[in-house]
XYZ file of C-alpha atoms in Angstrom:
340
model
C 0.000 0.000 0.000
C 1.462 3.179 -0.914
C 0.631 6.957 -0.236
C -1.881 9.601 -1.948
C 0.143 12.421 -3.028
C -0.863 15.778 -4.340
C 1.968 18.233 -5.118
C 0.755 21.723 -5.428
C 1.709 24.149 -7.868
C 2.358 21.616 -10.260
C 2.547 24.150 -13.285
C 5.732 25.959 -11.752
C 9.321 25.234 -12.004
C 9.714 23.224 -8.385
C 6.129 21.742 -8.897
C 7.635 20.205 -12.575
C 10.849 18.832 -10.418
C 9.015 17.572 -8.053
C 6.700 15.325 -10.325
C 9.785 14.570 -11.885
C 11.937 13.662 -8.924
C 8.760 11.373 -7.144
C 9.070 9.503 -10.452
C 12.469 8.997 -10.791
C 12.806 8.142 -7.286
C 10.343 5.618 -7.290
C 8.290 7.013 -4.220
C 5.736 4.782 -3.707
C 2.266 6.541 -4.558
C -0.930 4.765 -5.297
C -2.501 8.012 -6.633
C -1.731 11.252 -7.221
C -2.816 14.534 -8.247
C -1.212 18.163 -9.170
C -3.006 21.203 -7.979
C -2.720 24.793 -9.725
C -4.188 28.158 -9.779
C -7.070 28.854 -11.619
C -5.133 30.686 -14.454
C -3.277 27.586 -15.014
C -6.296 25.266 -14.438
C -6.546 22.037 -16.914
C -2.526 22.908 -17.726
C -0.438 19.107 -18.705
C 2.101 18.072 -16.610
C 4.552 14.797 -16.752
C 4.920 12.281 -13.610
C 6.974 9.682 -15.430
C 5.229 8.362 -18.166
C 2.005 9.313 -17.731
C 0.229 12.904 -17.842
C -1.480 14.758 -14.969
C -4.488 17.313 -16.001
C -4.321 19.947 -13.165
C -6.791 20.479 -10.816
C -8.619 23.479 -8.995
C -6.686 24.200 -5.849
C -9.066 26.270 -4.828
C -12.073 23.665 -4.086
C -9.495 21.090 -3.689
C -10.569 18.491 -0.795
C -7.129 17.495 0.955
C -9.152 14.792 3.191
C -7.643 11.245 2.743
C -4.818 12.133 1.002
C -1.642 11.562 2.936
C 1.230 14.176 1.749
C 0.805 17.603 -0.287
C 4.021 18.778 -1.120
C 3.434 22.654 -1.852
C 5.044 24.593 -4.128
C 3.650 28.033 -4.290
C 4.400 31.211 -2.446
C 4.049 32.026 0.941
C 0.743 33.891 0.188
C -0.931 30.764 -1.240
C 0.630 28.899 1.349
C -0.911 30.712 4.271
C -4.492 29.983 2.749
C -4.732 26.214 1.688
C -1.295 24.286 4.184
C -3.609 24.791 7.314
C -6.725 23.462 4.904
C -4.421 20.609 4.565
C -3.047 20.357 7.494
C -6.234 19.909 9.370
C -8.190 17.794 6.837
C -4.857 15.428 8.100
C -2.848 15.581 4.818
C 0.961 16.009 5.887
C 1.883 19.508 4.361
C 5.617 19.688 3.087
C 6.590 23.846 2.417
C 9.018 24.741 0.143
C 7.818 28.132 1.259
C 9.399 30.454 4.008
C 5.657 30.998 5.717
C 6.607 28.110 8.317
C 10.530 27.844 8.625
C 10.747 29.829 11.570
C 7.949 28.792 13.252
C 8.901 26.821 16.468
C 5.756 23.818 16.166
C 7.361 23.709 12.645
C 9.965 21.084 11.705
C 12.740 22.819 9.072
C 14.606 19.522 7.952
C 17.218 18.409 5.798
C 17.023 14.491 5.990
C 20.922 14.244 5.568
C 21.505 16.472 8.618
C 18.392 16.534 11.148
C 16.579 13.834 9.882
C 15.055 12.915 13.785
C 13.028 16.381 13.241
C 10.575 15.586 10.996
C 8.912 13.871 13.539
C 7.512 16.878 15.189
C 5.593 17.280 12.428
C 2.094 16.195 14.300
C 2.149 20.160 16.458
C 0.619 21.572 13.124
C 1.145 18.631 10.926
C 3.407 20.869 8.855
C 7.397 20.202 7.733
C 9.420 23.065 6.703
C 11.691 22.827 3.638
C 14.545 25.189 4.030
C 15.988 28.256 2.001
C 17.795 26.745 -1.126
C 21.164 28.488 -0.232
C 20.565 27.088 3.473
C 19.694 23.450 2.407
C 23.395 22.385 0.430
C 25.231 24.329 2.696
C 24.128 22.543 5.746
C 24.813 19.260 4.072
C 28.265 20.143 4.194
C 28.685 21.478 7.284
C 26.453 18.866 9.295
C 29.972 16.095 9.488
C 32.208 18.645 9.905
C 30.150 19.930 12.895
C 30.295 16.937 13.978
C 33.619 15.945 14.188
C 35.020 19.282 15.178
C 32.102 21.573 16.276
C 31.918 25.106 14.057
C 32.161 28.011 15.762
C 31.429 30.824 12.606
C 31.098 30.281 9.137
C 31.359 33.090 6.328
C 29.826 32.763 3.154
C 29.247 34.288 -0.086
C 26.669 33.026 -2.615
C 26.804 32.841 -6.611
C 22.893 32.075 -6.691
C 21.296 31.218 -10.024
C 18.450 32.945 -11.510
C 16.090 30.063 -11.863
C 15.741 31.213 -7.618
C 12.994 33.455 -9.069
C 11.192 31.950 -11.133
C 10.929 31.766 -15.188
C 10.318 35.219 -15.205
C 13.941 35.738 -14.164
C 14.743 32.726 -16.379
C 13.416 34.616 -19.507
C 14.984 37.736 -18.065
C 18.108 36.455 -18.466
C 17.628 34.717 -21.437
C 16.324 38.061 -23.484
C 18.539 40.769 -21.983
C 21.713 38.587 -23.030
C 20.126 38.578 -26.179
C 19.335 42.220 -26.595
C 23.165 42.964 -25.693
C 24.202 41.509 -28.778
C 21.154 42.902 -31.032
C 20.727 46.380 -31.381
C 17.532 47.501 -30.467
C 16.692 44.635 -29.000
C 17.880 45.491 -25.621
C 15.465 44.423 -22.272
C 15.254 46.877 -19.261
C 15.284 45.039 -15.884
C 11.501 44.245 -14.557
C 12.359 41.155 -12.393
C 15.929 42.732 -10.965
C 16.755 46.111 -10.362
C 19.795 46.085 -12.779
C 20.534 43.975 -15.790
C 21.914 40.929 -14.392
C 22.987 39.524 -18.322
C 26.832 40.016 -17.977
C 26.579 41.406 -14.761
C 26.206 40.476 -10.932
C 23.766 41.595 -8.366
C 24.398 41.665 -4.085
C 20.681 42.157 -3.527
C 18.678 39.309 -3.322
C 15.031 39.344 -1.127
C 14.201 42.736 0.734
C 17.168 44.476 2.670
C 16.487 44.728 6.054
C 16.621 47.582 8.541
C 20.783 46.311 9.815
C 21.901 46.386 6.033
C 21.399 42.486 5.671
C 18.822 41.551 2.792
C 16.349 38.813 4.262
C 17.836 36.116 2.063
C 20.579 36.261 4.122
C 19.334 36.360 7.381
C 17.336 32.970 6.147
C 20.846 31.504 5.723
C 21.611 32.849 8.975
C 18.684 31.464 11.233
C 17.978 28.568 9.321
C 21.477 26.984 9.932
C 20.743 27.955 13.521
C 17.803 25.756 13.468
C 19.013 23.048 11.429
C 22.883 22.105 12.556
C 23.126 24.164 15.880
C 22.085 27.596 17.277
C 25.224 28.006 18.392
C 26.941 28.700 15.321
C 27.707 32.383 14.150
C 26.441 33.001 10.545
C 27.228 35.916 7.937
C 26.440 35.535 4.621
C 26.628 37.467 1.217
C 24.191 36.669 -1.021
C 24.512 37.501 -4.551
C 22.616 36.932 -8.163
C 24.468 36.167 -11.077
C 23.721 35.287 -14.531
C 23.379 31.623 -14.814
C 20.437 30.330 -15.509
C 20.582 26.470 -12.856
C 22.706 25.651 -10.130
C 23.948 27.615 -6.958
C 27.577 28.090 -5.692
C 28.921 28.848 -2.634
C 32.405 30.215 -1.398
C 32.150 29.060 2.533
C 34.561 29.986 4.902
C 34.710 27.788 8.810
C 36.187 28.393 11.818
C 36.195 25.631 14.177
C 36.790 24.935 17.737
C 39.684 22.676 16.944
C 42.374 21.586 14.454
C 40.507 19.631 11.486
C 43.007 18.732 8.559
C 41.856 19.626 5.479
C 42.806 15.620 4.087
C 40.839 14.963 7.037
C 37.984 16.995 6.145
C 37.839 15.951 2.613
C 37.597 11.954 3.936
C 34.701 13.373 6.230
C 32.790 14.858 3.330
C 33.340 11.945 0.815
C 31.705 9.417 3.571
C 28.639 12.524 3.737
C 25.248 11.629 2.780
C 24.382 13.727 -0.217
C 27.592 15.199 -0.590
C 30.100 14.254 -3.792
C 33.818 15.664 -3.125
C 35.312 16.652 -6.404
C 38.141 18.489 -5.360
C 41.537 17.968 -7.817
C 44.442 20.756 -7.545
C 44.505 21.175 -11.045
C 42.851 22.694 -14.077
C 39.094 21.647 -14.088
C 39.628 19.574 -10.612
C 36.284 21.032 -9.081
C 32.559 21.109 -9.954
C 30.903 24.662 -11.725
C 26.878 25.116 -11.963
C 26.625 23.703 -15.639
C 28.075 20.449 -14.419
C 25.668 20.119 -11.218
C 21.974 20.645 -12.891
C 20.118 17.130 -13.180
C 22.164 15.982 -9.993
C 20.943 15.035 -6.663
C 24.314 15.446 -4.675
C 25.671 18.871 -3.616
C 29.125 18.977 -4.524
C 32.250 19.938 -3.042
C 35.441 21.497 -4.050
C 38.400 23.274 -3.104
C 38.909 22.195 0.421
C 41.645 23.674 1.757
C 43.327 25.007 5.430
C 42.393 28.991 6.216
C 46.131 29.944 7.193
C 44.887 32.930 8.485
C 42.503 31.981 11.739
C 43.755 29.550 14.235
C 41.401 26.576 13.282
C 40.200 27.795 9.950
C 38.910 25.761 6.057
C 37.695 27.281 3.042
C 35.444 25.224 0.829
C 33.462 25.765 -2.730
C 30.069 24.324 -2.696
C 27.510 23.680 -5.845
C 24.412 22.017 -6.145
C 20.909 22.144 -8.087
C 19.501 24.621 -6.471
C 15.847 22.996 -8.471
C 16.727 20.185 -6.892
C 18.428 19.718 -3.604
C 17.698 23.113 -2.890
C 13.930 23.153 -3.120
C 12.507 19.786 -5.047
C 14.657 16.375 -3.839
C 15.027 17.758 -0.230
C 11.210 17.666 -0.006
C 10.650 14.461 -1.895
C 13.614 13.596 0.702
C 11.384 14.795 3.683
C 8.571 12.982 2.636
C 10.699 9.666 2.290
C 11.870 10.690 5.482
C 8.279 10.744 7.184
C 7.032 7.458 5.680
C 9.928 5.704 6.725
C 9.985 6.917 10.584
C 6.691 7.713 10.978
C 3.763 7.016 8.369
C 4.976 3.643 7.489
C 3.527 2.856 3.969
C 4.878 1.883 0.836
């Protein structure tokens, strides 16, 4: 006996991966359904070989089904998880409406997988930010073997983070740089990120941070340990799939960076690619269609007393917003629901 599934917001990018990565994952569903907005009602969309018709979200009766994994924004979230949630259908959010909330589970299976058991408070599981989400699966062994005491980071975040408006965005304004009189003013960004880079991404906030990086911020509080000090530079830049990370740890004690590297290679999730030589680490184009998060360029931080650099990449589509919820759901039927 397997488990009733509807995924909603089916019709947008994460919706599409997560068909996809249910499928390919063999999660074991007896039926399923995908859920849209009226505009996009009756829209076609693939889970393996067959093809879904959307349905009204709107009238949608969540009673008897077992897991919705949502995919919309936090707006739509706020009006149909508790709907969900109390018609006894396990909500997973890929929003932010319920990270912080303290009856709310924020998991990453590979690091805290034990949390998604709190899920019966408001029968609601939190999927993180997907900057948070690869980054944690890095730090999670380390942490453990040497406790972190601060990490630094700066993000090379990909566009598809917004949405296939952004996508498009992208897509035209590197177009219109080439062909005169074709050129695209910025509608989705405040400058032209074609050929270009952009340190603003969410709303700044009134201490100078913008929120997406206070989400990095309390969210690896939550996940890994509140003890760890978090500051984070979050950037846009023009690639279309995939997010990178430059992530800098200080740690309580000495951990070798050969060390280290053995550490992340035995990590669930993780896949060390790290070669000291042209080519001998992972880029964004090489990560999309992956599950793992890679890592690269591990190496000792001369300059503090117990200090490693790494470079971090991963499908931000996928483990960053898709797979870790199809994860989460795996997650609850094995340790809790028990089907399948």
């Amino acid at each position: 006996m397997g488990y009733k599934v509807v995924v909603v917001g089916a019709t947008g990018n994460v919706g599409r991966e997560m068909l996809n990565i249910l499928a390919e994952r063999q999660f074991p569903v007896d039926e399923i359904t995908a859920l849209a907005s009226r505009k996009s009602l009756g829209t076609e969309v693939s889970f393996g070989d067959k093809t879904l018709t959307t349905k009204d979200l709107d009238v949608f009766d969540f009673a008897g089904w077992d897991v919705a994994l949502f995919a919309v924004g936090s707006e739509a979230t706020k009006i149909y998880a508790p709907k969900a949630a109390a018609a006894g259908c396990v909500v997973i959010d890929n929003s932010s409406l319920y990270r912080y909330d303290p009856d709310v589970p924020l998991v990453v299976p590979e690091v805290n997988p034990d949390a998604v058991e709190g899920y019966a408070k408001k029968n609601i599981i939190a999927n993180p930010n997907c900057s948070t989400a690869q980054m944690v699966v890095a730090l999670k062994p380390l942490h453990d073997r040497a406790k972190i005491k601060r990490v630094v980071v700066s993000t090379y975040q990909s566009v598809s983070g917004s949405g296939k408006d952004a996508i498009d965005e992208l897509w035209n304004q590197t177009k219109g740089v080439y062909v005169p009189g074709q050129e695209v003013e910025p509608k989705v960004y405040p400058k032209q990120i074609a050929f270009n880079v952009i340190p603003h991404i969410d709303v700044f906030l009134e201490d100078g941070q913008t929120k997406e990086e206070w989400k990095m911020v309390a969210e690896t509080k939550k996940i890994v340990d509140p003890s760890i000090k978090v500051t984070a530079t979050c950037v846009r830049v023009p690639v279309f799939v995939g997010h990178s990370e430059a992530v800098n740890i200080e740690f309580e004690e000495f951990l070798d960076e050969d060390e280290a590297r053995d550490i992340l290679r035995e990590a669930p999730g993780v896949m060390v690619i790290d070669k000291r030589e042209n080519g001998g680490y992972v880029t964004p184009v090489e990560c999309v269609g992956d599950y793992a998060t890679f890592i690269s360029r591990i190496r000792q931080d001369a300059t503090i007393e117990n200090g490693l650099n790494l470079w971090c990449v991963s499908d931000n589509l996928r483990k960053g917003a898709a797979l870790n919820a199809v994860q989460i759901a795996e997650t609850l039927g094995a340790r809790v629901l028990k089907k399948g």
